[in-house]
Amino acid sequence: METVLFVTSEAYPLAKTGGLGDVSGSLPRALHSLGHEARILMPAYRDTLERAEAHGKVREVAGFDIMQGRVRLLETVLPGTRVKVWLVDYPAFFDRAGNPYLAPDGQLWHDNADRFHLFARTAVEIACDRVGLNWQPTVVHCNDWQAGLVPALLSLEPTPPATVFTIHNIAYQGLFPYETFVALGLPDALWSHHALEFHGHLSFIKGGLVYADRINTVSPGYAQEIQTPLFGYGLDGLLQFRTKRLSGILNGIDTREWNPGTDPHLIQNYNSRKLDDKQVNKLDLQKGMQLSHVAELPLFGFIGRLVEQKGIDLILDAMPQLVEMPMQLVMLGTGEARFEQELSDWSERYPDRVSVTVGYDEKLAHRIEASADMFLMPSKFEPCGLNQMYSLRYGTVPVVRRVGGLADTVTDTTTETLADGTATGFTFESSDGEALLATIRRGAELYADRTAWRKLQINGMRCDHSWRRSAAGYQALYEQARRDSTPSPEVLG
Ligand code: ADP
């Protein structure tokens, strides 16, 4: 049995800005089902604390000094589970309105380096059983740059537990000027390009990539891609160097939260035997979004961050032709102001065809998944992607770019794949509006063939993307990490 300290900056439903929150909210529970003990360590953001208190007991279990300040450790459980959560309570850093990483004005918090440095130091104290909890993990599982300093700092300890570092998105690296490295009081030994330095800057993510016993990312495809200059964001060389320690484990989805048969957000539940009922949701959404009520028009959905990564520019490039086609588009997301504006302009010009909701809305996300006929994910890169898996489960056919986790989870529809029952969606290669448009046309064409379409939906609904399978992958990874955890010459550089 493994005892895992799961270090993350978000965990649904206590905090979530994207896929990391979903994974952190699901994987620890799946590990429990396999007989392991995973405890989540995350910051006590203001919203998080409020949510935890609303759901149940929060009690102080430790208090200790980190650098200049006193940290309180609060214990609660992940709502709806028995997974223990430790919240790092340091009000000066975490008791604020806004997002975990961004101030209300949309800018990064000015003190993110201090905040996640303190968070990492706290993780190290707990991992080394120095805070009076009488608990020590066999594995410290760190996620993304916010937890990147943990493996680096643990490497300086005489007998550290094994470490795993998961890359959920390599584009976010936690880069800060050299002065920050000095101000944080990090040991000089960590300042070299074999350690935390990245082109003269302090890189938090390198702490994970250089020092963790095992590195993984959230799909096998992305694990390969990030070792190339196109996807590696400058870290491809380091990842190639550590290739033997690097693997990919596809994320699972929370099948309780995302189940069309029981989803409380839907006006009508359905399953693969009652697929006609899906239509009720579509009509309801069309009504709610003031689109024309035409059941036969293929409805395309999009949910996600409105940023370049998600291929919003491809959708915008295709928009002049899309609005001429017999189709509708419902989009939900927040992100870059220019994308929010341009998309909203399209929905104002074609209100019966295009609906754009700027905002974050769990309920609407569920309704879109249930109502759409197809789901667009034309991402530039996609470490794993969750919405295409939700879509498969909801009988909503994904239209995706063939990258990362999208390539690993969606099988293109061809005569052969339709015949052998493996077709689940539509994929395309090149990152441009034309290719997206051509693929949307392919989808719309097949949509007219009701028998083939039903088959495609059912193929997708049969896929198993539950956490059970992925958690077994992590179990194996933890074992490997423990085997590898004696410092290797490679790491000592
Ligand atoms: P990423 O982590 O890159 O943002 P993922 O596909 O891995 O992308 O995960 C995104 C998660 O966040 C999904 O669960 C998606 O439904 C959700 N999500 C993103 N934007 C919104 C939004 N505006 N409203 C509701 N849910 C959203």
Short mmCIF file of C-alpha atoms and ligand atoms in Angstrom, two decimals:
data_model
loop_
_atom_site.label_atom_id
_atom_site.label_comp_id
_atom_site.label_asym_id
_atom_site.label_seq_id
_atom_site.Cartn_x
_atom_site.Cartn_y
_atom_site.Cartn_z
CA MET A 1 0.00 0.00 0.00
CA GLU A 2 1.25 3.47 -0.88
CA THR A 3 0.84 6.47 1.35
CA VAL A 4 0.70 9.45 -0.97
CA LEU A 5 1.00 13.16 -0.27
CA PHE A 6 -0.80 14.64 -3.26
CA VAL A 7 0.46 18.20 -3.68
CA THR A 8 -1.75 20.33 -5.90
CA SER A 9 -2.82 23.94 -6.29
CA GLU A 10 -6.45 22.97 -7.00
CA ALA A 11 -8.82 20.07 -6.38
CA TYR A 12 -12.47 19.99 -7.43
CA PRO A 13 -14.85 20.91 -5.81
CA LEU A 14 -12.70 22.95 -3.40
CA ALA A 15 -10.89 24.82 -6.19
CA LYS A 16 -10.82 24.40 -9.94
CA THR A 17 -9.62 26.46 -12.87
CA GLY A 18 -9.19 23.58 -15.31
CA GLY A 19 -8.20 19.97 -15.84
CA LEU A 20 -5.75 19.91 -12.91
CA GLY A 21 -8.66 20.55 -10.55
CA ASP A 22 -10.64 17.69 -12.05
CA VAL A 23 -7.72 15.25 -11.83
CA SER A 24 -6.89 16.21 -8.25
CA GLY A 25 -10.53 15.81 -7.29
CA SER A 26 -10.75 12.30 -8.77
CA LEU A 27 -7.41 10.50 -8.69
CA PRO A 28 -6.94 10.45 -4.89
CA ARG A 29 -10.37 8.85 -4.51
CA ALA A 30 -9.59 6.27 -7.20
CA LEU A 31 -6.33 5.49 -5.38
CA HIS A 32 -8.33 4.87 -2.21
CA SER A 33 -10.47 2.34 -4.06
CA LEU A 34 -7.27 0.50 -4.94
CA GLY A 35 -6.35 0.36 -1.25
CA HIS A 36 -3.87 3.25 -1.12
CA GLU A 37 -3.98 6.26 1.13
CA ALA A 38 -3.73 9.62 -0.60
CA ARG A 39 -3.92 12.92 1.24
CA ILE A 40 -4.34 16.12 -0.68
CA LEU A 41 -2.28 19.17 0.22
CA MET A 42 -3.55 22.42 -1.26
CA PRO A 43 -3.70 26.13 -0.37
CA ALA A 44 -6.56 27.41 1.79
CA TYR A 45 -7.80 29.98 -0.72
CA ARG A 46 -10.67 32.09 0.60
CA ASP A 47 -13.26 30.31 -1.61
CA THR A 48 -11.80 26.92 -0.77
CA LEU A 49 -12.10 27.47 2.95
CA GLU A 50 -15.66 28.72 2.56
CA ARG A 51 -16.60 25.67 0.50
CA ALA A 52 -14.90 23.27 2.93
CA GLU A 53 -16.68 24.87 5.89
CA ALA A 54 -20.01 24.70 4.11
CA HIS A 55 -19.54 20.98 3.51
CA GLY A 56 -18.34 19.86 6.91
CA LYS A 57 -15.75 20.04 9.58
CA VAL A 58 -12.49 21.94 9.23
CA ARG A 59 -10.07 21.61 12.12
CA GLU A 60 -6.54 22.76 12.78
CA VAL A 61 -4.12 19.83 13.01
CA ALA A 62 -0.75 21.58 13.02
CA GLY A 63 0.92 24.95 13.22
CA PHE A 64 4.53 25.67 12.35
CA ASP A 65 6.89 28.35 11.11
CA ILE A 66 7.96 28.47 7.49
CA MET A 67 10.60 31.06 6.67
CA GLN A 68 9.17 34.32 7.95
CA GLY A 69 5.64 33.26 8.87
CA ARG A 70 3.38 30.92 10.75
CA VAL A 71 1.45 28.35 8.76
CA ARG A 72 -1.64 26.59 10.08
CA LEU A 73 -2.58 23.25 8.62
CA LEU A 74 -6.34 22.69 8.46
CA GLU A 75 -7.82 19.27 7.92
CA THR A 76 -11.05 18.55 6.09
CA VAL A 77 -12.30 16.00 3.57
CA LEU A 78 -12.90 16.33 -0.12
CA PRO A 79 -16.68 16.84 -0.24
CA GLY A 80 -18.54 13.67 -1.09
CA THR A 81 -15.52 11.45 -0.37
CA ARG A 82 -13.43 10.17 2.51
CA VAL A 83 -10.23 11.63 1.07
CA LYS A 84 -8.43 13.76 3.65
CA VAL A 85 -7.42 17.23 2.58
CA TRP A 86 -4.87 19.41 4.31
CA LEU A 87 -5.29 23.09 3.62
CA VAL A 88 -2.27 25.37 3.94
CA ASP A 89 -3.63 28.37 5.79
CA TYR A 90 -1.48 31.43 5.36
CA PRO A 91 -3.93 34.33 5.06
CA ALA A 92 -1.46 36.88 3.71
CA PHE A 93 -1.03 34.69 0.60
CA PHE A 94 -4.27 32.80 0.18
CA ASP A 95 -7.12 34.68 1.86
CA ARG A 96 -8.05 36.87 -1.11
CA ALA A 97 -10.84 37.29 -3.61
CA GLY A 98 -10.13 36.02 -7.08
CA ASN A 99 -8.65 33.04 -8.81
CA PRO A 100 -5.83 30.86 -7.40
CA TYR A 101 -3.36 32.42 -9.81
CA LEU A 102 -4.94 35.66 -11.02
CA ALA A 103 -6.02 38.87 -9.35
CA PRO A 104 -9.54 40.13 -10.08
CA ASP A 105 -8.05 42.33 -12.85
CA GLY A 106 -6.93 39.18 -14.72
CA GLN A 107 -3.22 39.74 -14.05
CA LEU A 108 -1.05 37.11 -12.34
CA TRP A 109 -0.79 37.72 -8.61
CA HIS A 110 2.43 39.73 -8.12
CA ASP A 111 3.60 37.37 -5.36
CA ASN A 112 2.95 33.97 -6.99
CA ALA A 113 6.57 32.94 -6.47
CA ASP A 114 6.34 33.64 -2.73
CA ARG A 115 2.96 31.93 -2.47
CA PHE A 116 3.95 28.68 -4.13
CA HIS A 117 7.40 28.69 -2.56
CA LEU A 118 5.74 28.75 0.86
CA PHE A 119 3.36 26.04 -0.33
CA ALA A 120 6.32 23.86 -1.44
CA ARG A 121 8.20 24.41 1.82
CA THR A 122 5.09 23.32 3.70
CA ALA A 123 4.87 20.16 1.59
CA VAL A 124 8.51 19.37 2.37
CA GLU A 125 7.99 19.79 6.13
CA ILE A 126 4.99 17.44 6.02
CA ALA A 127 6.75 14.94 3.74
CA CYS A 128 9.62 14.77 6.21
CA ASP A 129 7.23 14.37 9.15
CA ARG A 130 8.50 17.50 10.90
CA VAL A 131 5.17 19.11 11.81
CA GLY A 132 4.00 16.76 14.53
CA LEU A 133 1.47 14.79 12.49
CA ASN A 134 3.27 11.50 12.93
CA TRP A 135 2.57 10.67 9.31
CA GLN A 136 4.97 10.17 6.45
CA PRO A 137 4.25 9.45 2.80
CA THR A 138 5.97 6.77 0.76
CA VAL A 139 5.48 8.94 -2.31
CA VAL A 140 5.08 12.68 -2.76
CA HIS A 141 3.04 13.29 -5.91
CA CYS A 142 3.57 16.85 -7.17
CA ASN A 143 1.50 18.51 -9.85
CA ASP A 144 2.51 21.31 -12.23
CA TRP A 145 4.83 24.23 -11.60
CA GLN A 146 3.04 25.32 -8.42
CA ALA A 147 4.44 22.18 -6.75
CA GLY A 148 7.66 22.14 -8.78
CA LEU A 149 9.97 23.23 -5.96
CA VAL A 150 8.97 20.25 -3.82
CA PRO A 151 11.16 17.58 -5.51
CA ALA A 152 14.05 20.07 -5.70
CA LEU A 153 13.88 20.90 -1.99
CA LEU A 154 13.34 17.27 -1.02
CA SER A 155 16.49 16.33 -2.94
CA LEU A 156 18.42 18.28 -0.29
CA GLU A 157 17.04 16.12 2.52
CA PRO A 158 19.05 13.11 3.77
CA THR A 159 16.34 10.47 3.27
CA PRO A 160 13.52 11.90 1.20
CA PRO A 161 10.43 9.93 0.17
CA ALA A 162 10.07 9.04 -3.50
CA THR A 163 8.74 11.79 -5.75
CA VAL A 164 6.51 11.83 -8.81
CA PHE A 165 5.94 14.96 -10.87
CA THR A 166 2.95 15.20 -13.20
CA ILE A 167 2.93 17.70 -16.05
CA HIS A 168 -0.62 18.79 -16.76
CA ASN A 169 0.49 21.53 -19.15
CA ILE A 170 4.10 22.34 -19.96
CA ALA A 171 3.23 25.79 -21.30
CA TYR A 172 2.86 27.01 -17.71
CA GLN A 173 6.30 26.88 -16.11
CA GLY A 174 6.42 29.34 -13.22
CA LEU A 175 9.24 31.53 -14.55
CA PHE A 176 10.59 34.38 -12.42
CA PRO A 177 13.65 36.64 -12.56
CA TYR A 178 16.93 35.65 -10.90
CA GLU A 179 16.24 38.25 -8.20
CA THR A 180 13.29 36.14 -7.08
CA PHE A 181 15.58 33.15 -6.64
CA VAL A 182 17.73 35.26 -4.33
CA ALA A 183 14.77 36.83 -2.51
CA LEU A 184 13.26 33.41 -1.79
CA GLY A 185 16.51 32.33 -0.16
CA LEU A 186 16.75 29.17 -2.26
CA PRO A 187 20.08 27.34 -1.79
CA ASP A 188 22.85 28.34 -4.21
CA ALA A 189 23.24 24.68 -5.16
CA LEU A 190 19.93 24.95 -7.02
CA TRP A 191 21.14 27.75 -9.30
CA SER A 192 22.55 26.09 -12.41
CA HIS A 193 21.13 25.00 -15.72
CA HIS A 194 21.28 21.44 -14.34
CA ALA A 195 18.89 22.64 -11.62
CA LEU A 196 16.34 25.47 -11.49
CA GLU A 197 17.89 27.95 -13.89
CA PHE A 198 16.22 28.37 -17.25
CA HIS A 199 17.92 30.91 -19.53
CA GLY A 200 18.81 33.17 -16.62
CA HIS A 201 15.41 32.77 -14.96
CA LEU A 202 14.15 30.75 -12.02
CA SER A 203 11.94 27.94 -13.32
CA PHE A 204 9.64 26.28 -10.79
CA ILE A 205 8.67 23.49 -13.18
CA LYS A 206 12.32 22.47 -13.59
CA GLY A 207 12.31 21.54 -9.91
CA GLY A 208 9.95 18.73 -10.86
CA LEU A 209 11.49 17.86 -14.22
CA VAL A 210 15.08 17.64 -12.94
CA TYR A 211 14.58 16.16 -9.48
CA ALA A 212 11.50 13.95 -9.44
CA ASP A 213 12.16 10.22 -9.43
CA ARG A 214 9.47 9.77 -12.06
CA ILE A 215 7.87 12.30 -14.38
CA ASN A 216 4.63 11.70 -16.17
CA THR A 217 2.18 13.60 -18.20
CA VAL A 218 -1.51 13.13 -18.74
CA SER A 219 -1.52 11.22 -22.02
CA PRO A 220 1.00 8.99 -23.82
CA GLY A 221 0.75 11.20 -26.92
CA TYR A 222 1.68 14.38 -25.02
CA ALA A 223 4.56 12.55 -23.30
CA GLN A 224 6.08 12.02 -26.76
CA GLU A 225 5.20 15.47 -28.10
CA ILE A 226 6.84 17.45 -25.28
CA GLN A 227 10.16 15.86 -26.18
CA THR A 228 10.06 17.79 -29.48
CA PRO A 229 10.80 21.51 -30.01
CA LEU A 230 7.29 22.17 -31.33
CA PHE A 231 5.56 21.18 -28.07
CA GLY A 232 8.35 21.28 -25.47
CA TYR A 233 8.35 25.05 -24.76
CA GLY A 234 12.13 25.00 -24.43
CA LEU A 235 12.19 21.99 -22.12
CA ASP A 236 12.28 19.28 -24.82
CA GLY A 237 16.04 18.78 -24.41
CA LEU A 238 15.74 18.18 -20.66
CA LEU A 239 12.80 15.84 -21.20
CA GLN A 240 14.72 13.86 -23.82
CA PHE A 241 17.54 13.58 -21.33
CA ARG A 242 15.12 12.16 -18.77
CA THR A 243 13.16 10.12 -21.27
CA LYS A 244 13.62 6.86 -19.38
CA ARG A 245 11.88 8.40 -16.36
CA LEU A 246 9.08 9.96 -18.42
CA SER A 247 5.77 8.32 -19.29
CA GLY A 248 2.14 9.17 -20.07
CA ILE A 249 -1.00 8.09 -18.21
CA LEU A 250 -4.28 9.14 -19.68
CA ASN A 251 -6.53 11.03 -17.28
CA GLY A 252 -9.80 9.43 -16.32
CA ILE A 253 -13.07 11.26 -15.89
CA ASP A 254 -15.31 11.41 -12.88
CA THR A 255 -18.05 9.04 -14.05
CA ARG A 256 -20.35 9.98 -11.16
CA GLU A 257 -20.17 13.67 -11.97
CA TRP A 258 -20.40 13.09 -15.72
CA ASN A 259 -23.13 10.54 -16.30
CA PRO A 260 -26.01 11.40 -18.66
CA GLY A 261 -28.13 8.79 -16.91
CA THR A 262 -28.08 10.59 -13.55
CA ASP A 263 -26.75 14.12 -14.25
CA PRO A 264 -28.88 16.44 -12.05
CA HIS A 265 -28.17 19.42 -14.31
CA LEU A 266 -30.14 17.96 -17.19
CA ILE A 267 -33.80 18.46 -17.89
CA GLN A 268 -33.88 14.90 -19.27
CA ASN A 269 -31.54 12.05 -18.37
CA TYR A 270 -30.69 9.45 -21.02
CA ASN A 271 -28.38 6.56 -21.81
CA SER A 272 -27.25 4.59 -24.83
CA ARG A 273 -30.52 2.63 -24.90
CA LYS A 274 -32.61 5.79 -24.67
CA LEU A 275 -30.65 8.09 -26.93
CA ASP A 276 -33.72 9.77 -28.36
CA ASP A 277 -34.14 11.46 -24.98
CA LYS A 278 -30.93 13.40 -25.60
CA GLN A 279 -32.93 15.54 -28.01
CA VAL A 280 -35.05 16.94 -25.16
CA ASN A 281 -31.92 18.58 -23.77
CA LYS A 282 -31.05 20.02 -27.15
CA LEU A 283 -34.45 21.65 -27.54
CA ASP A 284 -34.22 23.00 -24.01
CA LEU A 285 -30.79 24.49 -24.67
CA GLN A 286 -31.90 26.00 -27.97
CA LYS A 287 -34.74 27.65 -26.10
CA GLY A 288 -32.56 28.79 -23.22
CA MET A 289 -29.95 30.26 -25.54
CA GLN A 290 -32.53 31.91 -27.84
CA LEU A 291 -31.44 29.83 -30.82
CA SER A 292 -33.99 28.79 -33.41
CA HIS A 293 -35.73 25.58 -32.33
CA VAL A 294 -34.79 23.25 -35.13
CA ALA A 295 -34.11 19.74 -33.93
CA GLU A 296 -32.60 18.65 -37.26
CA LEU A 297 -29.82 21.23 -37.35
CA PRO A 298 -26.54 19.80 -36.08
CA LEU A 299 -25.61 21.61 -32.88
CA PHE A 300 -21.91 22.07 -32.15
CA GLY A 301 -20.68 22.76 -28.63
CA PHE A 302 -17.50 24.26 -27.19
CA ILE A 303 -16.53 24.63 -23.53
CA GLY A 304 -13.13 25.80 -22.41
CA ARG A 305 -10.66 28.51 -21.78
CA LEU A 306 -10.74 31.08 -24.58
CA VAL A 307 -7.00 31.05 -25.17
CA GLU A 308 -4.75 30.25 -28.14
CA GLN A 309 -4.08 26.73 -26.89
CA LYS A 310 -7.71 25.81 -27.47
CA GLY A 311 -7.62 26.80 -31.15
CA ILE A 312 -10.09 29.68 -30.80
CA ASP A 313 -8.45 31.40 -33.77
CA LEU A 314 -9.32 28.35 -35.92
CA ILE A 315 -12.95 28.66 -34.94
CA LEU A 316 -12.87 32.39 -35.70
CA ASP A 317 -11.21 31.75 -39.08
CA ALA A 318 -13.93 29.24 -39.94
CA MET A 319 -16.78 31.40 -38.62
CA PRO A 320 -17.71 33.25 -41.86
CA GLN A 321 -18.39 29.90 -43.55
CA LEU A 322 -19.85 28.24 -40.46
CA VAL A 323 -22.62 30.81 -40.12
CA GLU A 324 -23.60 30.07 -43.74
CA MET A 325 -23.96 26.36 -43.02
CA PRO A 326 -27.10 24.68 -41.67
CA MET A 327 -25.77 24.34 -38.14
CA GLN A 328 -25.74 25.98 -34.71
CA LEU A 329 -22.91 26.67 -32.33
CA VAL A 330 -23.05 27.06 -28.53
CA MET A 331 -19.88 28.22 -26.79
CA LEU A 332 -19.03 28.69 -23.11
CA GLY A 333 -15.75 30.01 -21.82
CA THR A 334 -13.63 32.79 -20.45
CA GLY A 335 -10.18 33.90 -21.37
CA GLU A 336 -8.46 36.47 -23.53
CA ALA A 337 -10.54 39.62 -23.97
CA ARG A 338 -10.04 39.70 -27.75
CA PHE A 339 -11.48 36.20 -28.15
CA GLU A 340 -14.37 36.92 -25.79
CA GLN A 341 -15.16 40.04 -27.80
CA GLU A 342 -14.86 38.57 -31.30
CA LEU A 343 -16.93 35.52 -30.45
CA SER A 344 -19.60 37.65 -28.75
CA ASP A 345 -19.73 39.81 -31.90
CA TRP A 346 -20.55 36.72 -33.97
CA SER A 347 -23.34 35.71 -31.62
CA GLU A 348 -24.79 39.22 -31.79
CA ARG A 349 -24.81 39.10 -35.58
CA TYR A 350 -26.29 35.59 -35.79
CA PRO A 351 -28.32 35.19 -32.59
CA ASP A 352 -30.41 32.29 -33.89
CA ARG A 353 -27.26 30.37 -34.93
CA VAL A 354 -24.46 31.23 -32.56
CA SER A 355 -24.64 31.51 -28.78
CA VAL A 356 -21.62 32.63 -26.77
CA THR A 357 -21.66 32.73 -22.99
CA VAL A 358 -18.65 34.42 -21.45
CA GLY A 359 -18.26 33.04 -17.94
CA TYR A 360 -17.62 29.95 -15.88
CA ASP A 361 -20.73 27.83 -15.41
CA GLU A 362 -20.65 24.15 -14.36
CA LYS A 363 -24.36 23.64 -14.95
CA LEU A 364 -24.29 25.09 -18.43
CA ALA A 365 -21.21 22.97 -19.20
CA HIS A 366 -23.21 19.84 -18.38
CA ARG A 367 -26.18 21.03 -20.41
CA ILE A 368 -24.01 21.75 -23.45
CA GLU A 369 -22.39 18.32 -23.23
CA ALA A 370 -25.81 16.69 -23.16
CA SER A 371 -27.39 18.86 -25.85
CA ALA A 372 -24.78 19.18 -28.56
CA ASP A 373 -24.52 16.72 -31.43
CA MET A 374 -20.82 17.41 -31.88
CA PHE A 375 -18.16 18.95 -29.68
CA LEU A 376 -15.34 21.11 -31.05
CA MET A 377 -11.78 20.85 -29.71
CA PRO A 378 -9.44 22.22 -32.37
CA SER A 379 -6.58 22.62 -29.86
CA LYS A 380 -3.04 23.66 -30.84
CA PHE A 381 -1.86 21.23 -28.19
CA GLU A 382 -3.78 19.27 -25.61
CA PRO A 383 -2.03 17.46 -22.74
CA CYS A 384 -5.08 15.23 -22.24
CA GLY A 385 -8.32 17.15 -22.53
CA LEU A 386 -11.40 16.16 -20.59
CA ASN A 387 -14.28 17.52 -22.59
CA GLN A 388 -13.79 15.10 -25.47
CA MET A 389 -14.13 12.25 -22.95
CA TYR A 390 -17.23 13.81 -21.37
CA SER A 391 -18.57 14.19 -24.90
CA LEU A 392 -17.98 10.52 -25.73
CA ARG A 393 -19.89 9.53 -22.63
CA TYR A 394 -22.75 11.88 -23.48
CA GLY A 395 -23.15 10.60 -27.07
CA THR A 396 -21.82 13.92 -28.34
CA VAL A 397 -19.39 13.24 -31.16
CA PRO A 398 -16.02 14.99 -30.73
CA VAL A 399 -14.42 16.92 -33.59
CA VAL A 400 -10.79 17.29 -32.54
CA ARG A 401 -7.34 18.14 -33.76
CA ARG A 402 -5.10 15.06 -33.76
CA VAL A 403 -2.74 16.11 -30.93
CA GLY A 404 -1.83 14.87 -27.45
CA GLY A 405 -4.64 13.28 -25.49
CA LEU A 406 -7.17 14.10 -28.20
CA ALA A 407 -5.32 11.77 -30.59
CA ASP A 408 -5.19 9.13 -27.86
CA THR A 409 -8.92 9.18 -27.14
CA VAL A 410 -10.75 9.90 -30.39
CA THR A 411 -10.72 7.56 -33.41
CA ASP A 412 -11.48 9.19 -36.73
CA THR A 413 -14.51 8.04 -38.68
CA THR A 414 -13.66 6.29 -41.94
CA THR A 415 -15.43 3.55 -43.85
CA GLU A 416 -13.16 1.03 -42.11
CA THR A 417 -13.52 2.36 -38.56
CA LEU A 418 -17.27 2.65 -38.95
CA ALA A 419 -17.39 -0.95 -40.16
CA ASP A 420 -15.20 -2.36 -37.38
CA GLY A 421 -16.94 -0.34 -34.66
CA THR A 422 -13.90 1.71 -33.56
CA ALA A 423 -14.98 5.10 -34.98
CA THR A 424 -15.79 7.61 -32.22
CA GLY A 425 -15.33 11.06 -33.75
CA PHE A 426 -13.67 13.23 -36.37
CA THR A 427 -10.03 14.23 -36.31
CA PHE A 428 -7.86 16.51 -38.41
CA GLU A 429 -4.17 17.24 -38.68
CA SER A 430 -3.27 20.77 -39.68
CA SER A 431 -3.85 23.71 -37.39
CA ASP A 432 -5.93 25.93 -39.64
CA GLY A 433 -9.52 27.02 -40.09
CA GLU A 434 -9.82 25.25 -43.47
CA ALA A 435 -8.98 21.86 -41.98
CA LEU A 436 -11.43 22.45 -39.13
CA LEU A 437 -14.12 23.48 -41.55
CA ALA A 438 -13.60 20.44 -43.77
CA THR A 439 -13.89 18.19 -40.71
CA ILE A 440 -17.03 19.93 -39.49
CA ARG A 441 -18.49 19.34 -42.96
CA ARG A 442 -17.58 15.66 -42.74
CA GLY A 443 -19.35 15.48 -39.41
CA ALA A 444 -22.44 17.31 -40.64
CA GLU A 445 -22.64 14.96 -43.63
CA LEU A 446 -22.60 11.83 -41.52
CA TYR A 447 -25.04 13.43 -39.09
CA ALA A 448 -27.65 13.23 -41.85
CA ASP A 449 -27.27 9.42 -41.90
CA ARG A 450 -29.22 8.59 -38.75
CA THR A 451 -28.20 4.91 -38.58
CA ALA A 452 -24.48 5.56 -38.98
CA TRP A 453 -24.71 8.46 -36.54
CA ARG A 454 -26.37 6.37 -33.86
CA LYS A 455 -23.63 3.76 -34.25
CA LEU A 456 -20.96 6.43 -33.86
CA GLN A 457 -22.60 7.76 -30.70
CA ILE A 458 -22.85 4.32 -29.15
CA ASN A 459 -19.23 3.47 -29.98
CA GLY A 460 -18.20 6.54 -28.00
CA MET A 461 -20.55 5.84 -25.11
CA ARG A 462 -19.02 2.38 -24.73
CA CYS A 463 -15.46 3.69 -24.17
CA ASP A 464 -14.14 3.23 -20.64
CA HIS A 465 -12.46 6.42 -19.48
CA SER A 466 -13.04 5.84 -15.79
CA TRP A 467 -10.35 6.58 -13.23
CA ARG A 468 -10.06 2.92 -12.28
CA ARG A 469 -7.78 2.21 -15.21
CA SER A 470 -5.72 5.37 -14.83
CA ALA A 471 -5.29 4.88 -11.08
CA ALA A 472 -3.74 1.46 -11.76
CA GLY A 473 -1.25 3.28 -14.00
CA TYR A 474 -0.35 5.62 -11.13
CA GLN A 475 0.03 2.70 -8.76
CA ALA A 476 2.67 1.23 -11.09
CA LEU A 477 4.32 4.64 -11.41
CA TYR A 478 4.60 5.01 -7.63
CA GLU A 479 6.30 1.62 -7.41
CA GLN A 480 8.78 2.66 -10.09
CA ALA A 481 9.41 5.96 -8.30
CA ARG A 482 10.20 4.16 -5.06
CA ARG A 483 12.60 1.84 -6.89
CA ASP A 484 14.29 4.84 -8.51
CA SER A 485 14.34 7.04 -5.47
CA THR A 486 17.99 6.58 -4.57
CA PRO A 487 19.74 9.58 -6.12
CA SER A 488 21.11 8.69 -9.53
CA PRO A 489 24.28 10.20 -10.99
CA GLU A 490 22.09 11.55 -13.77
CA VAL A 491 20.19 13.73 -11.31
CA LEU A 492 23.26 14.77 -9.41
CA GLY A 493 24.50 16.06 -12.78
P1 ADP B 1 -7.61 22.76 -19.43
O1 ADP B 1 -7.14 22.11 -18.17
O2 ADP B 1 -6.53 22.98 -20.44
O3 ADP B 1 -8.39 24.01 -19.20
P2 ADP B 1 -9.25 20.38 -19.80
O4 ADP B 1 -10.11 19.94 -20.95
O5 ADP B 1 -8.23 19.42 -19.32
O6 ADP B 1 -8.63 21.77 -20.19
O7 ADP B 1 -10.21 20.71 -18.56
C1 ADP B 1 -11.04 21.80 -18.54
C2 ADP B 1 -12.12 21.57 -17.52
O8 ADP B 1 -12.68 22.81 -17.13
C3 ADP B 1 -13.27 20.75 -18.05
O9 ADP B 1 -13.88 20.06 -16.99
C4 ADP B 1 -14.21 21.84 -18.59
O10 ADP B 1 -15.54 21.42 -18.69
C5 ADP B 1 -14.05 22.90 -17.55
N1 ADP B 1 -14.31 24.24 -18.03
C6 ADP B 1 -13.49 25.03 -18.73
N2 ADP B 1 -14.04 26.24 -18.96
C7 ADP B 1 -15.26 26.20 -18.37
C8 ADP B 1 -16.33 27.16 -18.24
N3 ADP B 1 -16.25 28.36 -18.79
N4 ADP B 1 -17.43 26.78 -17.55
C9 ADP B 1 -17.52 25.55 -17.00
N5 ADP B 1 -16.55 24.61 -17.08
C10 ADP B 1 -15.44 24.94 -17.76
#
